[in-house]
GROMACS .gro file of C-alpha atoms in nm:
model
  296
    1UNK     CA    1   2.241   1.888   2.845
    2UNK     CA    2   2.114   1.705   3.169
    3UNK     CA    3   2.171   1.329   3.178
    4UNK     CA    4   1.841   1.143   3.171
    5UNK     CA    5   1.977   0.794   3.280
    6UNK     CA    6   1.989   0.748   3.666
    7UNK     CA    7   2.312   0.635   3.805
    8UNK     CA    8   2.440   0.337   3.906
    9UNK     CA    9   2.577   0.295   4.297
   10UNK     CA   10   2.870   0.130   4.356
   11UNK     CA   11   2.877  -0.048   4.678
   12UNK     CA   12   2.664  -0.068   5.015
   13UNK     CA   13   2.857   0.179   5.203
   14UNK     CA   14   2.816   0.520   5.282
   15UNK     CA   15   3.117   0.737   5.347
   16UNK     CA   16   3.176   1.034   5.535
   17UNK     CA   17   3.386   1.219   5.315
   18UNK     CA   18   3.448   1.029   5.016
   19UNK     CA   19   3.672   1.192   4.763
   20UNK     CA   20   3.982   1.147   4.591
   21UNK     CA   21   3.895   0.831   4.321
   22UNK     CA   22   4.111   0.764   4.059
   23UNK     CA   23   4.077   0.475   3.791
   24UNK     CA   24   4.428   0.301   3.789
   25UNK     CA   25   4.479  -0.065   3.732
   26UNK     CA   26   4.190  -0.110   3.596
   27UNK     CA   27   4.007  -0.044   3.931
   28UNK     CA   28   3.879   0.227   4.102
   29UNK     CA   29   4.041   0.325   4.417
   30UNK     CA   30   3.891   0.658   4.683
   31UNK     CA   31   3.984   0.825   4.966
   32UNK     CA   32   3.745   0.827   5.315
   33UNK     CA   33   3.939   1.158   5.432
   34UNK     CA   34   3.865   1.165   5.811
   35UNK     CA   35   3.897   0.849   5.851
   36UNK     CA   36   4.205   0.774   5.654
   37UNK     CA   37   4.114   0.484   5.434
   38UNK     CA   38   4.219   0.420   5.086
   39UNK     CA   39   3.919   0.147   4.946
   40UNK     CA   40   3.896  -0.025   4.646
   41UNK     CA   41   3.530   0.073   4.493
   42UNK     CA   42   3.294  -0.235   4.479
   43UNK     CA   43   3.182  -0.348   4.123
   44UNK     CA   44   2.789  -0.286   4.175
   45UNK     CA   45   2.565  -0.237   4.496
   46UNK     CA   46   2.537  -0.559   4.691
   47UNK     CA   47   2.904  -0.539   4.828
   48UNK     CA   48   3.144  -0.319   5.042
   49UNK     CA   49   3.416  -0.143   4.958
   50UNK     CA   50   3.745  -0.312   4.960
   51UNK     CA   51   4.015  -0.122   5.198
   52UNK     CA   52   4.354  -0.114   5.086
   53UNK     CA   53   4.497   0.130   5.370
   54UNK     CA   54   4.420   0.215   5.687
   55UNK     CA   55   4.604   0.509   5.807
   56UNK     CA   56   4.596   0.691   6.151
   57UNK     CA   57   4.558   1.054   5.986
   58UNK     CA   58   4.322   1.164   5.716
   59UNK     CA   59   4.407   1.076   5.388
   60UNK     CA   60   4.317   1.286   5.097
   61UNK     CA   61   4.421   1.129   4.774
   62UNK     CA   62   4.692   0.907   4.605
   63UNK     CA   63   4.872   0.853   4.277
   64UNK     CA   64   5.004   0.502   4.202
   65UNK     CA   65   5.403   0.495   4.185
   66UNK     CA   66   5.506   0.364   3.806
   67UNK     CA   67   5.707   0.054   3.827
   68UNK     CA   68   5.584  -0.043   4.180
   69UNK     CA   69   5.215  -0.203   4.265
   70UNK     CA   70   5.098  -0.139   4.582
   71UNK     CA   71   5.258   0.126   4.612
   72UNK     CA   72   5.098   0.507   4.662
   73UNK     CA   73   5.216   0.849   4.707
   74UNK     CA   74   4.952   1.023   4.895
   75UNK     CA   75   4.802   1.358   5.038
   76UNK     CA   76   4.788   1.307   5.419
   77UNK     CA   77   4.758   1.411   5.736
   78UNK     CA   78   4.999   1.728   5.703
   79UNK     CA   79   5.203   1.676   5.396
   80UNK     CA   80   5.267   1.391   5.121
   81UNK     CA   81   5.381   1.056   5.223
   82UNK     CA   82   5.449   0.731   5.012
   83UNK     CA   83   5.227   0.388   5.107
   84UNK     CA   84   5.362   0.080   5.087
   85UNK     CA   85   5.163  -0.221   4.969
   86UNK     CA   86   5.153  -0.336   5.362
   87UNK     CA   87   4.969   0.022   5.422
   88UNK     CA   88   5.279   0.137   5.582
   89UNK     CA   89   5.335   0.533   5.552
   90UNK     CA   90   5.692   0.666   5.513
   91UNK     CA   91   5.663   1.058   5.514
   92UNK     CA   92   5.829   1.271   5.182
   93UNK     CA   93   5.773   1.591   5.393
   94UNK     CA   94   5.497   1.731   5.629
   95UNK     CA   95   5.493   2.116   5.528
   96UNK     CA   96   5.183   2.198   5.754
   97UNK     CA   97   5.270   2.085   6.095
   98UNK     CA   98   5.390   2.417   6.191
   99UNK     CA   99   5.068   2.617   6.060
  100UNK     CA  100   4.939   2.863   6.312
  101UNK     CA  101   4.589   2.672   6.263
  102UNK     CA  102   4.550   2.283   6.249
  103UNK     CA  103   4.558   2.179   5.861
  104UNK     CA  104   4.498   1.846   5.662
  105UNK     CA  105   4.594   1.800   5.354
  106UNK     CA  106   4.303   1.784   5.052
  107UNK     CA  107   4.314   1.661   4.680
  108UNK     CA  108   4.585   1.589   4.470
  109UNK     CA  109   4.712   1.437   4.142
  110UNK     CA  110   4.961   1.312   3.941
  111UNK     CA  111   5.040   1.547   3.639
  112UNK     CA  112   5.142   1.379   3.286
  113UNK     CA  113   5.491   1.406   3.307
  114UNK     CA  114   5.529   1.232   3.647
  115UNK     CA  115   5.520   1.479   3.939
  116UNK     CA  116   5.239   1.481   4.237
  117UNK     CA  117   5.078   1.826   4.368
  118UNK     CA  118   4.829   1.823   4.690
  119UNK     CA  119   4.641   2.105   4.812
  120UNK     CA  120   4.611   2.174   5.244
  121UNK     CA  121   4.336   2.366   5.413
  122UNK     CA  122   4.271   2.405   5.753
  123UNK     CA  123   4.006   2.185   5.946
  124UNK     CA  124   3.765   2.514   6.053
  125UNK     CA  125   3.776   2.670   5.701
  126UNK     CA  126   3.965   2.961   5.791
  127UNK     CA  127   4.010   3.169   5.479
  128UNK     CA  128   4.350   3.133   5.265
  129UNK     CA  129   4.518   2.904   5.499
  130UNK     CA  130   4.585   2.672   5.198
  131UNK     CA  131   4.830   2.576   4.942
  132UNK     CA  132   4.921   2.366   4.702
  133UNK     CA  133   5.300   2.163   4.702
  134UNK     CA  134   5.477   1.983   4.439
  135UNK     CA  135   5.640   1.699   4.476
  136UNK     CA  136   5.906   1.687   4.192
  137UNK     CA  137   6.061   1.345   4.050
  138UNK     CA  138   6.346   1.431   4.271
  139UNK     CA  139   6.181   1.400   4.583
  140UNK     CA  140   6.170   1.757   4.648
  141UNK     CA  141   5.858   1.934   4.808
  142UNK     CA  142   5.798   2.286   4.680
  143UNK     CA  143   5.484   2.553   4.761
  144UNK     CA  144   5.388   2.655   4.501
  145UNK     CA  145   5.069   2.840   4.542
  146UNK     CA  146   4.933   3.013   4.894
  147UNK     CA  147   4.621   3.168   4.984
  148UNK     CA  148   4.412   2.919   4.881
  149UNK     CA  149   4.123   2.827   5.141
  150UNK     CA  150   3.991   2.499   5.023
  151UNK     CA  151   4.170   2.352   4.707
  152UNK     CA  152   4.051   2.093   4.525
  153UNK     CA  153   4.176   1.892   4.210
  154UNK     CA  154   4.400   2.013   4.054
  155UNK     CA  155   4.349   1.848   3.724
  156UNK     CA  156   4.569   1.851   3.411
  157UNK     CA  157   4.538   1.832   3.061
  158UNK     CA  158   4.666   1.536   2.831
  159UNK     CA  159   4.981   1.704   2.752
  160UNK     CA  160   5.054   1.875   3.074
  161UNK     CA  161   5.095   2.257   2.965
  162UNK     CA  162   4.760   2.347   3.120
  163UNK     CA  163   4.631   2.277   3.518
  164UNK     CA  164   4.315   2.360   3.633
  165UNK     CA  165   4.260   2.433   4.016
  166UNK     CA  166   3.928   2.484   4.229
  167UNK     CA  167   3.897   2.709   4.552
  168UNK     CA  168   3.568   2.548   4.615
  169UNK     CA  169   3.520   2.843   4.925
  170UNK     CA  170   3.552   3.062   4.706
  171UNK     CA  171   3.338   2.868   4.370
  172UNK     CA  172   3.595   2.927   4.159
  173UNK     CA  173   3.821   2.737   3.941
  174UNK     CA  174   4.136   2.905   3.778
  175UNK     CA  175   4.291   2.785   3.510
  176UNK     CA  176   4.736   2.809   3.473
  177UNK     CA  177   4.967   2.757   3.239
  178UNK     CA  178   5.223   2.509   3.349
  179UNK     CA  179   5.602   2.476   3.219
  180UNK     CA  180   5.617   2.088   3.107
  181UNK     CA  181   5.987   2.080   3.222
  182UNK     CA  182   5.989   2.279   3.532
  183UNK     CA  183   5.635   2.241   3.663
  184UNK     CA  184   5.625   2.626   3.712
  185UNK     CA  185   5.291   2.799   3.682
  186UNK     CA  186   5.218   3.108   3.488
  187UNK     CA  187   4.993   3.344   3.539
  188UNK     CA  188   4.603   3.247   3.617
  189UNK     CA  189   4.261   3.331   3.438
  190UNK     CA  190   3.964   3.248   3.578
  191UNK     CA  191   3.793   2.948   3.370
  192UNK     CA  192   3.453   2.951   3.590
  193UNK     CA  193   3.283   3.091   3.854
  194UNK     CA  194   3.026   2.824   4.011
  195UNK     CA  195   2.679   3.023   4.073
  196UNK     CA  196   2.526   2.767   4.319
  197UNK     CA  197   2.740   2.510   4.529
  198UNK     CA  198   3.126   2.453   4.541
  199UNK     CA  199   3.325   2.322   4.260
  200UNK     CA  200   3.516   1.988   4.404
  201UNK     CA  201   3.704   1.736   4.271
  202UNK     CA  202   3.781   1.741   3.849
  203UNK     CA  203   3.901   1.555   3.585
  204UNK     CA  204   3.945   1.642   3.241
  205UNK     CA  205   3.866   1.396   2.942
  206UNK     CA  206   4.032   1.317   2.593
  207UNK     CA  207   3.852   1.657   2.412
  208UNK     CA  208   4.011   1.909   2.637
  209UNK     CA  209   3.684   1.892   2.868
  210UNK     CA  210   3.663   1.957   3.246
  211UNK     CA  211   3.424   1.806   3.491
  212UNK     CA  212   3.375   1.852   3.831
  213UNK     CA  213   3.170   1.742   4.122
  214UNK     CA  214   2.953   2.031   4.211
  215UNK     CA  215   2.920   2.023   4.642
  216UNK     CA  216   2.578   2.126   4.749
  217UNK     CA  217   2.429   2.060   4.434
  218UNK     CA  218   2.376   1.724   4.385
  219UNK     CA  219   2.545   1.758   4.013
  220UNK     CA  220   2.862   1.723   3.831
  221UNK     CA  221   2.894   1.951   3.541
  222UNK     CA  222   3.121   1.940   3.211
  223UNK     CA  223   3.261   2.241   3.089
  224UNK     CA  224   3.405   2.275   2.753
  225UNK     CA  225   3.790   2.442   2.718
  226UNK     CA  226   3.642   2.771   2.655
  227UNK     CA  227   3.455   2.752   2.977
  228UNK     CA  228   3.087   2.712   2.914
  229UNK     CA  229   2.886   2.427   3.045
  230UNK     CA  230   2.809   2.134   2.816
  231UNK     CA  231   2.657   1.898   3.045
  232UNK     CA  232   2.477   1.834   3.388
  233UNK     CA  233   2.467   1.493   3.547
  234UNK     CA  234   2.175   1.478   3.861
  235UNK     CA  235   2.281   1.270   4.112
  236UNK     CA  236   2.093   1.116   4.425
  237UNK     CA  237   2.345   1.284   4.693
  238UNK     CA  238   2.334   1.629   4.808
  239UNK     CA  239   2.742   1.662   4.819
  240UNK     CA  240   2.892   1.481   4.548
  241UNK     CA  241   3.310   1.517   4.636
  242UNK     CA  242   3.530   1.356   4.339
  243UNK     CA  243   3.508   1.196   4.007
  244UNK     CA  244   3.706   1.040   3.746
  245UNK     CA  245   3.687   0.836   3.461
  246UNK     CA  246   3.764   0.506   3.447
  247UNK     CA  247   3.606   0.170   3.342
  248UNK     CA  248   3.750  -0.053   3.081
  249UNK     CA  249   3.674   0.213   2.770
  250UNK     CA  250   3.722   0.493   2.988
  251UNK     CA  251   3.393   0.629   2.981
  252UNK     CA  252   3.253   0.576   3.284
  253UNK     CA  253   3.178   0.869   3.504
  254UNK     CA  254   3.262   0.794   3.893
  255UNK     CA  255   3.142   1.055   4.123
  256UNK     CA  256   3.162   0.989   4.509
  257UNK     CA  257   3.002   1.183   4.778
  258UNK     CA  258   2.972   1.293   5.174
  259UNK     CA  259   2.715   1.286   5.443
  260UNK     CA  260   2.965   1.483   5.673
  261UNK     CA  261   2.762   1.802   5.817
  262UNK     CA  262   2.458   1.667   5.661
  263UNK     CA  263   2.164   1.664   5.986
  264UNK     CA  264   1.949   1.413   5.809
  265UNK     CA  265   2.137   1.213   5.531
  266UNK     CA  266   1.944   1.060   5.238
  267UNK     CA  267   1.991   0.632   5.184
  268UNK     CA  268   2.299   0.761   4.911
  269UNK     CA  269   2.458   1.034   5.084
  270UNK     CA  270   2.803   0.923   5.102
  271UNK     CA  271   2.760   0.626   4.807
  272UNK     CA  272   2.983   0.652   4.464
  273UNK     CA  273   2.752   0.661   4.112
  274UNK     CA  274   2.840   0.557   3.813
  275UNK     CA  275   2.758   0.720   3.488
  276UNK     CA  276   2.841   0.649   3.118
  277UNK     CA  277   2.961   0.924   2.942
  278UNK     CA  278   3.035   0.968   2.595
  279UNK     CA  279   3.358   1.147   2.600
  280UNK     CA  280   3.631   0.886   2.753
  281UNK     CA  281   3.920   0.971   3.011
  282UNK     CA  282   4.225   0.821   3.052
  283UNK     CA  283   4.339   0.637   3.402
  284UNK     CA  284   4.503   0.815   3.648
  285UNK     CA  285   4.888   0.964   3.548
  286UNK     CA  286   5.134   0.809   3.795
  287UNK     CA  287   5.408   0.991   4.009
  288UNK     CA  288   5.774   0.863   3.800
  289UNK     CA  289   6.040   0.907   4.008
  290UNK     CA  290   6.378   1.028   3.897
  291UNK     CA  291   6.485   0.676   3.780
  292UNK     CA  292   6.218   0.579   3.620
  293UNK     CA  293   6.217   0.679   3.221
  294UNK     CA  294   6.134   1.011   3.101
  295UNK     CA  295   5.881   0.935   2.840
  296UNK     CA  296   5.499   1.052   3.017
   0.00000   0.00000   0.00000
């Protein structure tokens, strides 16, 4: 169940809070949150990271837009915002800036059929602060969930119907039904309750499973779709933060990590591992907007 085969690190630097990768044009890109880079991850260990942004608010994660390169629809500062391939930021909406505490937005995803959803929480934790938004094909911005106090993912399976979300302050992830042609969400079960650490950033692969980086663990785990744990992958960082699959037969496991909070960080607190996998994912979906075609 544990992976024997110690992973590979991807570049020479060491990020604060490095989350948010996604394998899309046949490269990996991640998120530095606080300091609100987008970077292109390096092919082994003897080089840096490649930035393709630099924005002057934290930046939690993107989805490419189909039918434009460069271009990136992102969870920032306090809403969603599109990128342009000049690392300009034009802003969609900013539903947070009236919160009675100071919030960032956190993860977020494309889902199959072409819409975006971001998570906020606030900066000091404070409990339920959060939600998730949707941003539709149309451009519109809905909430869609409150109460959440640190979300992370969400993730989606391949056809759409299902999401999976983590309150990682809580070490929980839920798992909702989603309408494919509405986005709405039914009603939530809990898929699994994380004894040690935080569940934090997911992806699911092409048998229905769910991994996530496990914060405060040094581990991402698999779970299998009726919830119970299939595999444990050790990793050399005490807070690994996102992962996806990627690499050229999708079976790659990238996992970044964080030395934010840490008061004596290890040599790879803050690197992103590589680990092969035998289960493969598929790149990251892409936010379609309403003139784009229908077909996921």
């Amino acid at each position: 169940m544990t992976a024997t085969v110690p992973p590979a690190v991807l570049g020479t630097d060491r990020l604060e809070l490095g989350e948010g990768i996604r394998w899309t044009d046949g490269r990996a890109v991640l998120t530095d949150i606080l300091s609100g880079r987008l970077l292109a991850a390096a092919d082994g260990p003897a080089s840096p990271h490649t930035v393709v942004a630099q924005l002057p608010f934290p930046l939690g994660a993107v989805a490419p837009v189909e039918g434009c390169p460069g271009h990136w629809i992102a969870a920032a500062g306090t809403g969603i915002c599109r990128i342009d391939p000049a690392g300009r930021a034009e802003w969609i909406a900013r539903p947070e800036d009236d919160a009675p505490v100071p919030m960032r937005m956190n993860d977020g995803v494309a889902d199959p059929h072409g819409r975006f959803w971001a998570g906020s929480m606030a900066y000091d934790t404070t409990a339920d602060a959060g939600s998730l938004y949707r941003l539709d094909r149309d451009g519109r911005v809905t909430r869609v969930l409150r109460d959440v106090t640190i979300p992370n993912g969400p993730a989606f399976t391949a056809d759409g119907t299902v999401m999976y979300l983590a309150d990682s302050a809580r070490g929980v992830i839920r798992r909702y039904p989603v309408d494919p042609a509405s986005g709405d969400l039914g009603t939530p079960e809990t898929f699994v309750t994380v004894a040690e650490g935080s569940p934090d950033g997911m992806t699911t692969d092409s048998e229905g499973g769910l991994w996530t980086a496990v914060w405060g663990t040094g581990q991402a785990h698999r779970y299998l779709p009726d919830g119970s744990l299939d595999r444990i992958v050790d990793l050399p960082a005490g807070q690994p933060a996102g992962l996806c699959l990627g690499g050229p037969d999708g079976r790659t496991l990238l996992v970044t990590s964080a030395h934010i909070g840490l008061a004596a960080p290890g040599p790879l607190d803050g690197a992103v591992f590589a680990v092969r996998v035998d289960v493969p994912g598929k790149p990251a979906a892409a936010y379609r907007p309403a003139d784009r075609a229908d077909t996921p």
